[in-house]
């Protein structure tokens, strides 16, 4: 399509359709495009890009598959379960199956150690956490309103929270001086700055456990946040989609547990949940809003008509999640497997002096590569990131896309691949770092640039910066995305 035709077509479309609000034109998504063009395969494409930008839990699929084989009646697509086909296939209202809401409420409790219970009548369905986040925004805010979000935070929040709602994000800056913990001072500073700019702050959004940090918030911090939103009379939205990915101490403290013993306005407290991370089922698009506000529950349920969970999915998952023996075994096994994989991966990085933020949850590590930057700037981070994606062949996500205030941090996912691929990824990282150190040492002596894999310039001179800028044009151009790209699906 020519430029004039493209311009004419844009005039025929809505502002939302032609806006950049989806946020796809960012390094976070650019790495996905590089992987999409050249995906790693152990035999068919061993030099391809390894996908380490996907926060997906693939370590316990065998448990789910085994349960499905043993419970054929849970599906309407088996001889044993087909008698329920008509009842499941006909129209269902937006409240959802009662047994599904009961099952989700029970699973949410189990995933939080059984220390709190949830009311099935407050469970509102949505199409994945993406839809749940947007649904909450539609309920709580008007276009132009804003939510405070501690950084670093999930890059696609701009899409989820604001693309179609018009809601703004106001970052609350956190840094490594205290391991990126949220402070009252940072909250107040962000809130007051927004007010000075005539921005109406409607609430605070936290992700607990954190994406990308892989850490959990302690009770004191959570109580402080509740006190803050109570004083300001603004909402608190808690994204708890990684609740059951905690694999070491401290244990997870959810917001429901905290407010049980506090004098606060429950109408201000809302939870976003899904089965995408805890059970590794993002393709089933099970998103949940759980609110202590009756108005949000009632209006949210009406809005959920635009993104319901399919009745077939509800039918199967209700049976699975009500199986208490299976749920207990799954949660215990998943936690152990995540702990083992996290240990293997972080120890592999430590062999070459790469440290990660100490974490106890999530499907990723917050990797510190600051010492590998020639320039401690965002430009320096992008140079290093392009080398890692294009030459080392690893799709990791740069900290700048998470709005991290310090260049040099990267999120790297470890639970979306098998053990063999993990070893390949670690080998590439170790080779890259060791060759880089060797090249730097030799460059000091002989003043000559060295390369990795014969074409990787490890001395990040201005000329190499220009070269990598040119080489990454394909990675950074959205028009290169295949029509079958995974970017058409929700990414986390």
Coordinates of C-alpha atoms in Angstrom, one line a residue:
X1 CA 0.0 0.0 0.0
X2 CA 1.4 3.4 -1.0
X3 CA 1.9 6.2 1.5
X4 CA -1.1 8.2 0.1
X5 CA -3.3 5.1 0.2
X6 CA -2.2 4.4 3.8
X7 CA -2.9 8.0 4.8
X8 CA -6.4 7.8 3.2
X9 CA -7.1 4.5 5.0
X10 CA -6.1 6.0 8.3
X11 CA -8.7 8.7 7.8
X12 CA -11.3 6.1 7.5
X13 CA -10.5 4.5 10.8
X14 CA -11.0 5.5 14.4
X15 CA -8.5 7.3 16.6
X16 CA -8.1 4.2 18.7
X17 CA -7.5 2.0 15.7
X18 CA -4.8 4.3 14.3
X19 CA -3.2 5.2 17.6
X20 CA 0.1 3.8 19.0
X21 CA -1.7 2.9 22.3
X22 CA -1.2 -0.8 21.9
X23 CA 2.5 -0.2 22.6
X24 CA 3.8 -2.7 20.1
X25 CA 6.5 -0.4 18.9
X26 CA 8.8 -1.0 21.8
X27 CA 11.8 -3.1 22.5
X28 CA 9.7 -5.5 24.6
X29 CA 7.7 -6.5 21.5
X30 CA 10.6 -6.1 19.1
X31 CA 12.3 -9.1 20.7
X32 CA 9.2 -11.1 20.0
X33 CA 9.5 -10.2 16.3
X34 CA 13.1 -11.3 16.2
X35 CA 12.1 -14.7 17.7
X36 CA 9.1 -15.0 15.4
X37 CA 11.3 -14.7 12.3
X38 CA 14.0 -17.1 13.6
X39 CA 12.7 -19.4 16.3
X40 CA 15.1 -21.8 18.0
X41 CA 14.7 -25.5 17.5
X42 CA 17.2 -28.0 18.9
X43 CA 17.5 -29.9 15.6
X44 CA 15.8 -27.9 12.9
X45 CA 17.2 -24.5 13.8
X46 CA 19.8 -24.8 16.6
X47 CA 21.2 -21.3 15.8
X48 CA 17.8 -19.6 16.2
X49 CA 16.6 -17.1 18.8
X50 CA 15.6 -18.7 22.1
X51 CA 12.4 -17.2 23.6
X52 CA 13.2 -15.8 27.0
X53 CA 10.7 -13.0 26.9
X54 CA 7.7 -15.2 27.5
X55 CA 6.6 -15.4 31.1
X56 CA 4.9 -18.7 30.8
X57 CA 4.8 -21.7 33.2
X58 CA 5.4 -24.9 31.2
X59 CA 6.9 -26.9 33.9
X60 CA 3.8 -28.8 35.2
X61 CA 1.8 -29.5 32.1
X62 CA 2.2 -33.2 32.6
X63 CA 0.1 -33.0 35.8
X64 CA -2.8 -31.3 34.0
X65 CA -2.5 -33.7 31.0
X66 CA -2.6 -36.6 33.4
X67 CA -5.7 -35.3 35.1
X68 CA -7.5 -34.8 31.8
X69 CA -6.8 -38.4 30.8
X70 CA -8.2 -39.6 34.0
X71 CA -11.3 -37.4 33.9
X72 CA -12.8 -37.7 30.4
X73 CA -16.2 -36.6 31.7
X74 CA -14.8 -33.1 32.3
X75 CA -14.8 -32.5 28.6
X76 CA -17.9 -32.3 26.3
X77 CA -15.7 -33.5 23.5
X78 CA -15.4 -37.1 24.7
X79 CA -17.8 -40.1 24.6
X80 CA -17.9 -39.9 28.4
X81 CA -18.8 -36.2 28.6
X82 CA -20.8 -35.6 25.4
X83 CA -24.1 -35.9 27.2
X84 CA -23.4 -32.4 28.7
X85 CA -22.7 -30.9 25.3
X86 CA -26.1 -29.3 24.8
X87 CA -26.2 -27.8 28.3
X88 CA -22.8 -26.3 27.9
X89 CA -23.1 -25.2 24.3
X90 CA -26.4 -23.2 24.6
X91 CA -26.6 -19.6 25.8
X92 CA -25.0 -18.8 29.1
X93 CA -25.4 -15.5 30.9
X94 CA -22.5 -13.3 32.0
X95 CA -22.5 -14.5 35.6
X96 CA -20.8 -17.8 34.6
X97 CA -21.5 -21.3 35.8
X98 CA -22.0 -21.3 39.6
X99 CA -19.7 -24.3 39.9
X100 CA -17.0 -22.4 37.9
X101 CA -17.1 -19.4 40.2
X102 CA -17.0 -21.7 43.2
X103 CA -14.0 -23.5 41.8
X104 CA -12.1 -20.3 41.1
X105 CA -12.8 -18.9 44.6
X106 CA -11.6 -22.2 46.1
X107 CA -8.4 -22.2 43.9
X108 CA -7.7 -18.6 44.8
X109 CA -7.8 -19.5 48.5
X110 CA -5.6 -22.6 48.0
X111 CA -3.1 -20.5 46.0
X112 CA -2.8 -18.2 49.0
X113 CA -2.2 -20.9 51.5
X114 CA -5.8 -21.2 52.6
X115 CA -5.4 -18.2 54.9
X116 CA -8.3 -16.3 53.3
X117 CA -11.6 -17.3 51.7
X118 CA -13.2 -15.8 48.7
X119 CA -16.9 -15.3 47.9
X120 CA -17.9 -17.0 44.6
X121 CA -20.6 -14.3 44.2
X122 CA -17.8 -11.7 43.8
X123 CA -16.0 -13.5 41.0
X124 CA -16.3 -11.7 37.7
X125 CA -15.1 -13.3 34.5
X126 CA -13.0 -11.7 31.8
X127 CA -10.9 -12.7 28.8
X128 CA -7.5 -13.2 30.5
X129 CA -5.8 -10.8 32.8
X130 CA -5.6 -8.4 29.9
X131 CA -9.3 -8.1 29.8
X132 CA -9.6 -8.1 33.6
X133 CA -7.3 -5.1 33.9
X134 CA -9.2 -3.2 31.2
X135 CA -12.5 -4.1 32.8
X136 CA -11.4 -2.7 36.1
X137 CA -10.3 0.5 34.5
X138 CA -13.6 1.0 32.7
X139 CA -15.3 0.6 36.1
X140 CA -13.1 2.9 38.1
X141 CA -11.8 5.7 35.8
X142 CA -12.7 8.1 33.0
X143 CA -10.6 9.0 30.0
X144 CA -7.7 11.2 31.2
X145 CA -7.8 9.9 34.8
X146 CA -4.6 8.2 36.0
X147 CA -3.3 5.3 38.2
X148 CA 0.0 5.3 40.0
X149 CA 2.1 2.2 39.1
X150 CA 5.4 1.4 40.9
X151 CA 8.2 0.8 38.4
X152 CA 9.6 -1.4 37.0
X153 CA 6.2 -2.6 35.7
X154 CA 4.8 -4.8 33.0
X155 CA 5.3 -3.1 29.6
X156 CA 1.9 -4.0 28.2
X157 CA 0.1 -2.2 31.1
X158 CA -0.1 0.7 28.6
X159 CA -2.2 -1.5 26.3
X160 CA -4.2 -3.2 29.0
X161 CA -5.0 -0.2 31.2
X162 CA -5.1 2.7 28.8
X163 CA -5.3 1.9 25.0
X164 CA -9.1 1.8 24.8
X165 CA -10.0 3.4 28.2
X166 CA -7.9 6.6 27.9
X167 CA -6.5 6.0 31.4
X168 CA -3.0 7.3 32.1
X169 CA -0.1 5.6 34.0
X170 CA 1.9 7.7 36.4
X171 CA 5.1 5.8 37.3
X172 CA 6.2 5.6 41.0
X173 CA 10.0 5.4 40.6
X174 CA 11.7 2.6 42.6
X175 CA 15.4 1.8 42.3
X176 CA 18.0 -0.8 43.3
X177 CA 19.2 1.1 46.4
X178 CA 16.5 -0.8 48.4
X179 CA 16.0 -3.7 45.9
X180 CA 13.2 -1.7 44.1
X181 CA 10.9 -1.7 47.1
X182 CA 8.0 0.8 47.1
X183 CA 8.4 3.7 49.5
X184 CA 5.9 6.1 51.0
X185 CA 8.1 9.0 49.8
X186 CA 8.0 7.8 46.2
X187 CA 4.3 7.3 46.3
X188 CA 3.7 10.8 47.7
X189 CA 6.1 12.4 45.2
X190 CA 4.3 10.7 42.2
X191 CA 0.9 11.6 43.6
X192 CA 1.8 15.3 44.2
X193 CA 3.5 15.6 40.8
X194 CA 0.3 14.4 39.1
X195 CA -1.8 16.8 41.0
X196 CA 0.5 19.7 40.0
X197 CA 0.0 18.6 36.4
X198 CA -3.8 18.6 36.9
X199 CA -4.0 14.9 36.5
X200 CA -6.8 13.2 38.4
X201 CA -5.3 10.2 40.2
X202 CA -8.0 7.5 40.7
X203 CA -5.9 4.8 42.2
X204 CA -2.8 2.7 42.7
X205 CA -2.0 -0.5 40.9
X206 CA 0.5 -3.0 42.3
X207 CA 1.6 -6.4 40.9
X208 CA 2.3 -8.8 43.8
X209 CA 4.3 -11.0 43.2
X210 CA 6.1 -8.5 41.0
X211 CA 6.5 -8.7 37.3
X212 CA 9.4 -8.3 36.4
X213 CA 11.2 -8.4 39.9
X214 CA 9.9 -11.8 41.0
X215 CA 9.6 -10.5 44.6
X216 CA 6.7 -10.4 47.0
X217 CA 5.5 -7.5 49.1
X218 CA 5.7 -7.9 52.9
X219 CA 2.7 -7.2 55.2
X220 CA 4.1 -3.9 56.4
X221 CA 4.4 -2.5 52.9
X222 CA 0.9 -3.7 52.0
X223 CA -0.5 -2.1 55.1
X224 CA 1.3 1.1 54.2
X225 CA -0.2 1.1 50.7
X226 CA -3.7 0.5 52.1
X227 CA -3.3 3.4 54.5
X228 CA -2.1 5.6 51.6
X229 CA -5.1 4.9 49.3
X230 CA -7.5 5.2 52.3
X231 CA -6.1 8.6 53.1
X232 CA -6.3 9.8 49.5
X233 CA -9.7 8.0 49.0
X234 CA -8.4 6.4 45.8
X235 CA -8.6 2.7 44.6
X236 CA -6.1 -0.1 45.1
X237 CA -6.0 -2.7 42.3
X238 CA -3.8 -5.7 43.2
X239 CA -2.7 -7.8 40.2
X240 CA -2.0 -11.2 41.9
X241 CA -1.7 -13.3 38.8
X242 CA 1.6 -14.8 40.0
X243 CA 0.2 -15.8 43.5
X244 CA 1.0 -19.5 43.2
X245 CA 4.4 -19.1 41.6
X246 CA 6.1 -18.5 45.0
X247 CA 8.8 -21.1 45.4
X248 CA 10.8 -19.9 48.4
X249 CA 10.5 -17.8 51.5
X250 CA 9.0 -15.4 52.4
X251 CA 5.5 -16.7 51.7
X252 CA 3.0 -14.7 49.7
X253 CA 0.8 -12.3 51.6
X254 CA -2.3 -11.3 49.6
X255 CA -4.2 -8.1 50.0
X256 CA -7.3 -9.9 51.2
X257 CA -5.3 -11.2 54.2
X258 CA -4.0 -7.8 55.0
X259 CA -7.3 -5.9 55.0
X260 CA -8.9 -8.5 57.3
X261 CA -7.2 -6.8 60.3
X262 CA -7.3 -3.2 59.1
X263 CA -9.7 -0.4 59.4
X264 CA -10.1 0.5 55.7
X265 CA -12.8 1.2 53.1
X266 CA -13.2 -2.2 51.3
X267 CA -15.0 -0.5 48.4
X268 CA -11.5 0.7 47.3
X269 CA -10.0 -2.8 47.1
X270 CA -9.9 -4.9 43.9
X271 CA -8.0 -8.0 42.8
X272 CA -7.1 -9.1 39.3
X273 CA -6.4 -12.8 38.8
X274 CA -6.0 -15.4 36.1
X275 CA -4.9 -18.9 35.5
X276 CA -2.4 -17.9 32.9
X277 CA 0.7 -18.0 35.2
X278 CA -0.2 -20.1 38.2
X279 CA -1.4 -23.0 36.1
X280 CA 0.3 -22.1 32.8
X281 CA -3.0 -21.8 30.8
X282 CA -2.9 -18.4 29.0
X283 CA -4.5 -19.9 25.9
X284 CA -7.7 -20.6 27.9
X285 CA -8.1 -16.8 28.5
X286 CA -9.4 -17.2 32.1
X287 CA -9.3 -13.7 33.7
X288 CA -10.9 -12.8 37.0
X289 CA -11.8 -9.6 38.7
X290 CA -12.6 -10.0 42.4
X291 CA -13.8 -6.8 44.0
X292 CA -15.0 -5.9 47.5
X293 CA -17.1 -3.1 45.9
X294 CA -20.7 -4.2 45.0
X295 CA -20.9 -1.6 42.3
X296 CA -17.8 -2.9 40.5
X297 CA -19.0 -6.5 40.8
X298 CA -22.4 -5.6 39.3
X299 CA -21.2 -3.3 36.5
X300 CA -18.1 -5.4 35.8
X301 CA -20.3 -8.5 35.3
X302 CA -22.3 -6.6 32.6
X303 CA -19.1 -5.4 31.0
X304 CA -17.7 -8.9 31.0
X305 CA -20.2 -9.7 28.2
X306 CA -17.5 -8.4 25.9
X307 CA -14.9 -11.0 27.0
X308 CA -16.4 -14.0 28.7
X309 CA -14.6 -17.3 29.4
X310 CA -16.1 -19.9 27.1
X311 CA -18.6 -22.2 28.7
X312 CA -16.7 -25.2 27.6
X313 CA -13.6 -23.9 29.4
X314 CA -15.6 -23.1 32.5
X315 CA -17.1 -26.6 32.5
X316 CA -13.7 -28.4 32.4
X317 CA -11.9 -26.1 34.8
X318 CA -14.7 -26.3 37.4
X319 CA -14.3 -30.0 37.6
X320 CA -10.5 -29.8 37.7
X321 CA -10.3 -27.0 40.3
X322 CA -12.9 -28.6 42.6
X323 CA -10.6 -31.7 42.8
X324 CA -8.9 -30.7 46.0
X325 CA -6.4 -33.6 45.9
X326 CA -5.3 -32.6 42.4
X327 CA -5.0 -28.9 43.3
X328 CA -2.9 -29.6 46.4
X329 CA -0.5 -31.8 44.4
X330 CA -0.3 -29.4 41.5
X331 CA 0.5 -26.4 43.7
X332 CA 3.2 -28.3 45.7
X333 CA 4.8 -29.8 42.6
X334 CA 4.8 -26.6 40.6
X335 CA 6.4 -24.7 43.4
X336 CA 9.2 -27.3 43.7
X337 CA 9.8 -27.3 40.0
X338 CA 10.0 -23.5 39.8
X339 CA 12.4 -23.5 42.7
X340 CA 14.7 -26.1 41.0
X341 CA 14.6 -24.3 37.6
X342 CA 15.3 -20.9 39.3
X343 CA 18.3 -22.4 41.1
X344 CA 19.7 -24.0 38.0
X345 CA 19.4 -20.8 36.0
X346 CA 20.7 -18.3 38.6
X347 CA 23.6 -20.6 39.5
X348 CA 24.4 -20.8 35.8
X349 CA 24.6 -17.0 35.5
X350 CA 26.7 -16.7 38.7
X351 CA 29.4 -18.9 37.0
X352 CA 30.3 -15.9 34.9
X353 CA 29.6 -13.2 37.5
X354 CA 26.1 -12.3 36.5
X355 CA 23.8 -11.6 39.5
X356 CA 20.0 -11.3 39.6
X357 CA 17.9 -9.5 42.2
X358 CA 17.1 -12.0 45.0
X359 CA 13.6 -13.3 44.2
X360 CA 11.2 -15.9 45.6
X361 CA 8.4 -16.0 43.0
X362 CA 7.5 -15.6 39.3
X363 CA 8.7 -17.2 36.1
X364 CA 11.7 -14.9 35.5
X365 CA 14.8 -13.3 36.9
X366 CA 15.6 -9.6 37.1
X367 CA 19.1 -9.9 35.6
X368 CA 21.8 -7.2 36.4
X369 CA 24.0 -6.5 33.3
X370 CA 25.0 -3.0 34.3
X371 CA 28.7 -3.9 34.4
X372 CA 28.4 -5.0 30.7
X373 CA 27.3 -1.5 29.6
X374 CA 29.9 0.7 28.1
X375 CA 27.7 3.7 28.7
X376 CA 25.4 3.7 31.7
X377 CA 22.6 5.1 29.7
X378 CA 19.4 3.8 28.0
X379 CA 21.3 4.1 24.7
X380 CA 24.0 1.8 26.1
X381 CA 21.3 -0.6 27.3
X382 CA 19.8 -0.8 23.8
X383 CA 23.2 -1.5 22.2
X384 CA 23.7 -4.4 24.6
X385 CA 20.2 -5.6 24.1
X386 CA 20.5 -5.7 20.3
X387 CA 23.7 -7.7 20.6
X388 CA 22.0 -10.2 22.9
X389 CA 19.0 -10.6 20.6
X390 CA 20.7 -10.4 17.2
X391 CA 24.0 -12.1 17.9
X392 CA 23.7 -14.2 21.0
X393 CA 20.3 -15.3 19.9
X394 CA 18.3 -14.7 23.2
X395 CA 15.1 -12.7 23.4
X396 CA 15.4 -11.0 26.8
X397 CA 13.5 -7.9 27.7
X398 CA 15.4 -4.6 28.5
X399 CA 14.6 -2.8 31.7
X400 CA 13.8 0.4 29.9
X401 CA 10.7 -1.2 28.5
X402 CA 9.6 -1.9 32.1
X403 CA 10.2 1.8 32.9
X404 CA 13.2 0.9 35.1
X405 CA 15.0 4.1 36.2
X406 CA 18.4 2.4 36.0
X407 CA 19.9 1.2 32.7
X408 CA 21.3 -2.3 32.5
X409 CA 18.6 -4.5 34.1
X410 CA 16.9 -7.2 32.0
X411 CA 14.0 -9.6 32.6
X412 CA 14.8 -13.1 31.5
X413 CA 12.2 -15.9 31.6
X414 CA 13.2 -19.4 32.6
X415 CA 10.0 -21.5 32.9
X416 CA 8.8 -21.6 29.3
X417 CA 11.3 -24.2 28.0
X418 CA 12.7 -27.6 28.6
X419 CA 15.9 -28.4 30.5
X420 CA 17.9 -28.9 27.3
X421 CA 17.0 -25.4 26.0
X422 CA 17.9 -23.9 29.3
X423 CA 21.4 -25.4 29.0
X424 CA 21.7 -24.0 25.5
X425 CA 20.7 -20.5 26.7
X426 CA 23.1 -20.6 29.6
X427 CA 25.9 -21.8 27.4
X428 CA 25.3 -18.9 25.0
X429 CA 25.3 -16.4 27.9
X430 CA 28.5 -17.8 29.4
X431 CA 30.3 -17.8 26.1
X432 CA 29.2 -14.3 25.4
X433 CA 30.4 -12.9 28.7
X434 CA 33.7 -14.9 28.7
X435 CA 34.5 -13.9 25.1
X436 CA 33.6 -10.3 25.9
X437 CA 36.0 -10.2 28.9
X438 CA 38.7 -11.8 26.8
X439 CA 38.2 -9.3 24.0
X440 CA 38.3 -6.4 26.4
X441 CA 41.5 -7.7 28.0
X442 CA 43.2 -8.2 24.6
X443 CA 41.9 -4.8 23.3
X444 CA 43.8 -3.1 26.1
X445 CA 47.0 -4.8 25.1
X446 CA 46.8 -4.8 21.3
X447 CA 44.2 -2.1 20.6
X448 CA 42.3 -4.4 18.3
X449 CA 38.6 -5.3 18.3
X450 CA 37.5 -8.9 18.9
X451 CA 34.4 -10.6 17.7
X452 CA 32.0 -13.3 19.1
X453 CA 30.7 -15.8 16.7
X454 CA 33.0 -14.2 14.1
X455 CA 30.8 -11.1 13.7
X456 CA 30.0 -9.8 17.2
X457 CA 32.0 -6.7 18.1
X458 CA 32.4 -6.8 21.8
X459 CA 34.1 -3.5 22.1
X460 CA 31.0 -1.2 22.0
X461 CA 32.6 1.7 20.1
X462 CA 30.6 4.4 18.4
X463 CA 31.1 2.6 15.1
X464 CA 29.7 -0.7 16.5
X465 CA 26.8 1.2 17.9
X466 CA 26.0 2.5 14.4
X467 CA 26.4 -1.0 13.0
X468 CA 24.0 -2.6 15.5
X469 CA 21.5 0.3 14.9
X470 CA 21.6 -0.6 11.2
X471 CA 21.4 -4.4 11.9
X472 CA 18.4 -4.0 14.1
X473 CA 16.3 -2.1 11.6
X474 CA 14.4 -5.4 10.8
X475 CA 13.9 -6.1 14.5
X476 CA 12.5 -2.7 15.2
X477 CA 10.2 -2.3 12.2
X478 CA 6.6 -3.3 13.0
X479 CA 5.7 -3.9 9.4
X480 CA 8.1 -6.9 9.4
X481 CA 5.7 -8.8 11.8
X482 CA 4.2 -11.9 10.2
X483 CA 0.4 -12.0 9.9
X484 CA 0.7 -15.2 11.9
X485 CA 2.9 -13.6 14.6
X486 CA 2.3 -14.5 18.2
X487 CA 1.9 -10.7 18.7
X488 CA -1.7 -11.0 17.7
X489 CA -2.2 -12.8 21.0
X490 CA -1.9 -11.2 24.5
X491 CA 1.7 -11.1 25.7
X492 CA 3.0 -11.1 29.2

